Structures are given as structure tokens and as C-alpha cells.
Short mmCIF file of C-alpha atoms in Angstrom, two decimals:
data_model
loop_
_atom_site.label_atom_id
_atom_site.label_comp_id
_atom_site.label_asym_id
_atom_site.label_seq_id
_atom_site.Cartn_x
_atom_site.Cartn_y
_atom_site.Cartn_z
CA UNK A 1488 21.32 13.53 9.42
CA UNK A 1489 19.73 14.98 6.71
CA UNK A 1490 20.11 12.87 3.24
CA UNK A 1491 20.11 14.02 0.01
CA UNK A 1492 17.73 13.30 -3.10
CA UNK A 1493 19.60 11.22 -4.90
CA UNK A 1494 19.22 8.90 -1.53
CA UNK A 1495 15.47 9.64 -0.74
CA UNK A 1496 14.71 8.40 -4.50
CA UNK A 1497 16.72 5.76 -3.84
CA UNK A 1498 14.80 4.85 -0.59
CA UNK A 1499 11.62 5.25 -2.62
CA UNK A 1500 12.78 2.83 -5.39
CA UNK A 1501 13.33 0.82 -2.57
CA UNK A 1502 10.10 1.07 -1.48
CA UNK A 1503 8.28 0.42 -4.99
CA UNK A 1504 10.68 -2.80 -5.52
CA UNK A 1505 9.49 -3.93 -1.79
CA UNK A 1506 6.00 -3.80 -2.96
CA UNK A 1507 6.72 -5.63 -6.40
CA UNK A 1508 8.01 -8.48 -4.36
CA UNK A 1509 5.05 -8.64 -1.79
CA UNK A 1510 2.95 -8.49 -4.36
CA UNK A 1511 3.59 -11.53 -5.94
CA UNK A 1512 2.44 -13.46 -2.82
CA UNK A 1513 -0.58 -14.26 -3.72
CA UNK A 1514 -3.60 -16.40 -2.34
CA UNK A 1515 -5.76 -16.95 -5.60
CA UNK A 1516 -9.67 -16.26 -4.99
CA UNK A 1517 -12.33 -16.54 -7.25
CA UNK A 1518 -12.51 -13.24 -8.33
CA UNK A 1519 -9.70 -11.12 -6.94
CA UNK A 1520 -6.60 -13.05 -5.45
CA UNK A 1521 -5.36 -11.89 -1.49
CA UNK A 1522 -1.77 -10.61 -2.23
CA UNK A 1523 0.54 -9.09 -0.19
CA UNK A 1524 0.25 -5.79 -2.46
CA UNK A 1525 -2.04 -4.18 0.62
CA UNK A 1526 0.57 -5.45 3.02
CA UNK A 1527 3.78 -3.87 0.96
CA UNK A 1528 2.31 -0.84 0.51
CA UNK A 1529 1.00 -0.40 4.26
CA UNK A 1530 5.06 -0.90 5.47
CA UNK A 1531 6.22 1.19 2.90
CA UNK A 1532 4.47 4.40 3.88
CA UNK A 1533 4.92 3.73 7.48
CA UNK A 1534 8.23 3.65 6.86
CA UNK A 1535 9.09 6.40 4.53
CA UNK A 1536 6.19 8.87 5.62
CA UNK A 1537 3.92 10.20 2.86
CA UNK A 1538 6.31 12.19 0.35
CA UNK A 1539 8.41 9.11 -0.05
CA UNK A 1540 5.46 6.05 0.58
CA UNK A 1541 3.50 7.70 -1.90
CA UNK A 1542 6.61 8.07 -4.65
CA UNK A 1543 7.34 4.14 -4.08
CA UNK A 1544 3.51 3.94 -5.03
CA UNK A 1545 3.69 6.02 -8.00
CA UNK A 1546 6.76 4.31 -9.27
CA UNK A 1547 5.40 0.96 -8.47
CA UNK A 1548 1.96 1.79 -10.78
CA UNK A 1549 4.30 3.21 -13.50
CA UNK A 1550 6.30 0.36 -13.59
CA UNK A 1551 3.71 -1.95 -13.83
CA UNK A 1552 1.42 0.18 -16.40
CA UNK A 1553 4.95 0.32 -19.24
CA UNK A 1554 4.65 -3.51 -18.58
CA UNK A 1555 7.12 -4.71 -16.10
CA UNK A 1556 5.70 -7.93 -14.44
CA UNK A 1557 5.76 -6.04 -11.29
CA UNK A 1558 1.79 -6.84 -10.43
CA UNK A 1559 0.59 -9.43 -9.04
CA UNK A 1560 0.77 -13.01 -10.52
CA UNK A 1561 4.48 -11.48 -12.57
CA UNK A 1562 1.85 -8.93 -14.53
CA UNK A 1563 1.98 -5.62 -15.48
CA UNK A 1564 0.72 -3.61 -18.42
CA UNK A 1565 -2.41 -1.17 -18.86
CA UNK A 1566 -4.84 -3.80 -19.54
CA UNK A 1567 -4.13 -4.52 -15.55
CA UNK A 1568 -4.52 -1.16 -14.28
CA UNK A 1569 -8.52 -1.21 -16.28
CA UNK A 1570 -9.34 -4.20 -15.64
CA UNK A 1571 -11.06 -5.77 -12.84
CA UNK A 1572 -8.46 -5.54 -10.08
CA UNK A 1573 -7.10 -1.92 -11.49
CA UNK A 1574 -8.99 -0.39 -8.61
CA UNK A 1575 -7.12 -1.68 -5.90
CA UNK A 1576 -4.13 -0.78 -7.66
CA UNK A 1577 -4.90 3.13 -8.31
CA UNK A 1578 -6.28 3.01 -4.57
CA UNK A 1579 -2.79 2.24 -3.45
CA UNK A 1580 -1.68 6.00 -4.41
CA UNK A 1581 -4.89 7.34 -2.44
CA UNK A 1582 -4.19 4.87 0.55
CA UNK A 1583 -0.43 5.93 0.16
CA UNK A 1584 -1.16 9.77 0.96
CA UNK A 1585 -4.40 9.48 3.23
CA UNK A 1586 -2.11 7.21 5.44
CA UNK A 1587 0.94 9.26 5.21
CA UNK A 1588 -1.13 12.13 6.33
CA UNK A 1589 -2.12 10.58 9.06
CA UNK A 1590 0.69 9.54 10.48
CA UNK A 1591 2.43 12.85 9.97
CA UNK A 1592 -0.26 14.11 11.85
CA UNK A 1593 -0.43 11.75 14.22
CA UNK A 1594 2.52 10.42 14.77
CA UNK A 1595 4.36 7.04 13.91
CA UNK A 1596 3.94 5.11 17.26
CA UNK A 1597 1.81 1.20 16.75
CA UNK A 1598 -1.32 2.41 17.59
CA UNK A 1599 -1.49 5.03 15.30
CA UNK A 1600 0.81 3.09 12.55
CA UNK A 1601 -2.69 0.42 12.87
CA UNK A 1602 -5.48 2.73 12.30
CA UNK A 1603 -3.16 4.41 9.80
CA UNK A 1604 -3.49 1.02 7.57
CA UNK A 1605 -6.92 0.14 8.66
CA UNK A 1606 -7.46 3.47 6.87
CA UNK A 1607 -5.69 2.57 4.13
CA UNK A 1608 -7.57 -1.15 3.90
CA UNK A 1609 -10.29 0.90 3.20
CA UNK A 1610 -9.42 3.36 0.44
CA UNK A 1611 -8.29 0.39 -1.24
CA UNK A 1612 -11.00 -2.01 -0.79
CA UNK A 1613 -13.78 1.21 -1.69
CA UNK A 1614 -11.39 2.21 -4.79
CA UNK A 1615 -11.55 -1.83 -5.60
CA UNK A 1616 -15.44 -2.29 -5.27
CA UNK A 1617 -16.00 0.85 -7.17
CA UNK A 1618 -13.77 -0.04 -9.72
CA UNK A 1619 -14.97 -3.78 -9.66
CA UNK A 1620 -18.43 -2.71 -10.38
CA UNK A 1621 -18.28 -0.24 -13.22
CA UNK A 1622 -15.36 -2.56 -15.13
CA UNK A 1623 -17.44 -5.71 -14.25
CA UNK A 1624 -20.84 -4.69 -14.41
CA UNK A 1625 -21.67 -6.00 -10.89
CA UNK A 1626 -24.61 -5.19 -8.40
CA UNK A 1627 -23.06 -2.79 -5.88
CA UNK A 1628 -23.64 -6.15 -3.68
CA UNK A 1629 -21.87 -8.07 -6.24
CA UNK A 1630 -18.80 -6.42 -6.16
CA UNK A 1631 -19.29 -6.14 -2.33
CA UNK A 1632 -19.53 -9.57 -1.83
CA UNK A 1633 -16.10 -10.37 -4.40
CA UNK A 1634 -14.62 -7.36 -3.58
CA UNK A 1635 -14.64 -6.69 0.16
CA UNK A 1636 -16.13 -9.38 2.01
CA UNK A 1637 -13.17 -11.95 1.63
CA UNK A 1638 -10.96 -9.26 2.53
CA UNK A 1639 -12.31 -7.34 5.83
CA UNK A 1640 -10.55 -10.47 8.20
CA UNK A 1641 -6.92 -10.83 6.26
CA UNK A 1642 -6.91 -6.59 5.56
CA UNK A 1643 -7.60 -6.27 9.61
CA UNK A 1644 -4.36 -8.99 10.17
CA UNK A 1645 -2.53 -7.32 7.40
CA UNK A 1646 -2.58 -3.95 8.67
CA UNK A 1647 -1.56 -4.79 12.35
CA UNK A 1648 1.24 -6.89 10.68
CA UNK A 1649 1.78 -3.56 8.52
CA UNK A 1650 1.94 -1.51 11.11
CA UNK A 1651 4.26 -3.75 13.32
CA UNK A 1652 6.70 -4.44 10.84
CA UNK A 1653 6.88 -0.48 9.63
CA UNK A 1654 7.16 0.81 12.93
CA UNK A 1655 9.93 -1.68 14.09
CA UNK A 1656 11.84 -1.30 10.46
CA UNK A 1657 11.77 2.75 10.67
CA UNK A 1658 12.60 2.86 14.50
CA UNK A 1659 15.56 1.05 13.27
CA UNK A 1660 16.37 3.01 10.54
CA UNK A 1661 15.93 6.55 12.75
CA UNK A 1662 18.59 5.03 15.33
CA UNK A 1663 21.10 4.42 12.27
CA UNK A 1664 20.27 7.45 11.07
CA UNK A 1665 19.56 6.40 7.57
CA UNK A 1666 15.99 8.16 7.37
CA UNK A 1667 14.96 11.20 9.49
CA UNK A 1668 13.69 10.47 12.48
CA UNK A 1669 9.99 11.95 13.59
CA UNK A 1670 8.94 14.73 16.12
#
């Protein structure tokens, strides 16, 4: 059944208020907290595919950057988005697309729905580190070692959980016919 805008938009707001949520669980580090941000947005574009992942995204960063407290730790405002942990955030829209286009060339079955968000760890973690570096003023092994390293473990465990939980949530939705199901 094919839906009309007016619901797709309404999946993708779905989507962006899904991440806003997971992103408040957070694990504080040192430097840059573990939140379930990465997590949200791995789910969301397994489940909606890339037009409507990467919308969620987009609405989720504008949201957050007019200053509702939809970042991590009940944040939001530009001064998040350029400073030190505004990297990860922009990489979400990169991650969103990259791993949408995989899976729509690929296909949405678990194995692929894995590598999909192992892909999209790291776009995020790269976009981070970069980001982390020329905001902070780190060594490239600086922001390496704040801004990857205590990540590479929990973003492998977060993308199979991504992947399981997006797979078994749009399966779902395909047999109620509430999103379009895949070739």
C-alpha cells in the first residue's frame, strides 16, 4: 500500500523524535559521552530506507540547532553543533545517506542491515575525530584516542543491536503494511 506524504513525514518525524529520545541515554566519558544517538540513528534508517532515515536526521539536527533540548544531555542550540561533539552530530546526515544507500542497494536482510551501521559507525566516528581536532586543537592522535578509541567496542555492539532491532521493527511494519515493503 502505497502511503501518502503527509504520512511519510509523519514517519520521519517519527524517526527524528526516536533519535531525540535515544539520545539522551548517555554514558558520560571524559571527553565525549557514549549515547545512544549512534544507536537511534542506525534503526531509524534501517527502518525507513534513506529518503526518509536521512529526513528524521535532518529534522533531528534542525531541531536541535533552533534550540530544542533534543541533543544529548537535554541540549540543543548552535553552540552544540560547533563545538566539540558537533562532528558526530553533522556525521549523522552523512551516515544517514551512505547507509541508506547501501541498503537500497543491498538489500535490508541482518547481514547487510550490520555492515550497513558498521559503515555508518564510521562516518560518524571520522566526521567526530575530524571535527574533534580542528574545534579542539588536538594531535590527530589526540582526538583519536578521545574520539574513536572508546568507541570502536560499544559502536561494533551498537550496530548489530541497530541492525537487529531495524530489521525486526521494519519486517513488522512491511507485514502491516504501514511502510513499503523492499524488493
Amino acid at each position: 500500500m502505497k502511503k501518502g506524504s503527509t504520512y511519510q513525514y509523519v514517519l520521519a518525524a517519527f524517526g527524528a523524535a526516536i533519535i531525540a529520545v535515544l539520545a539522551q541515554v548517555t554514558i558520560p566519558l571524559p571527553l565525549i559521552p557514549i549515547t545512544g544517538q549512534t544507536l537511534a540513528v542506525g534503526i531509524v534508517v534501517t527502518i525507513l530506507g534513506t529518503r526518509l532515515g536521512t529526513i528524521s536526521v535532518l529534522l533531528y539536527i534542525l531541531l536541535g540547532a533552533v534550540g530544542l533540548p533534543v541533543f544529548s544531555g537535554m541540549s540543543g542550540g548552535l553552540g552544540i553543533l560547533v563545538g566539540p561533539t558537533g562532528g558526530y552530530i553533522v556525521g549523522f546526515l552523512v551516515t544517514a545517506i551512505i547507509m541508506g544507500l547501501y541498503l537500497d542497494q543491498f538489500g535490508i536482510t541482518f547481514v547487510h542491515a550490520i555492515i550497513a551501521n558498521i559503515i555508518g559507525m564510521i562516518i560518524t566516528l571520522a566526521f567526530g575525530t575530524v571535527w574533534l581536532k580542528i574545534v579542539a586543537e588536538y594531535t590527530w592522535t589526540a582526538a583519536f584516542m578521545g574520539g574513536v578509541a572508546p568507541f570502536i567496542v560499544v559502536g561494533i555492539v551498537k550496530a548489530v543491536l541497530a541492525a537487529w532491532i531495524g530489521v525486526i521493527v521494519r519486517r513488522r511494519l512491511e507485514s502491516a503494511h504501514l511502510i513499503e515493503a523492499t524488493a
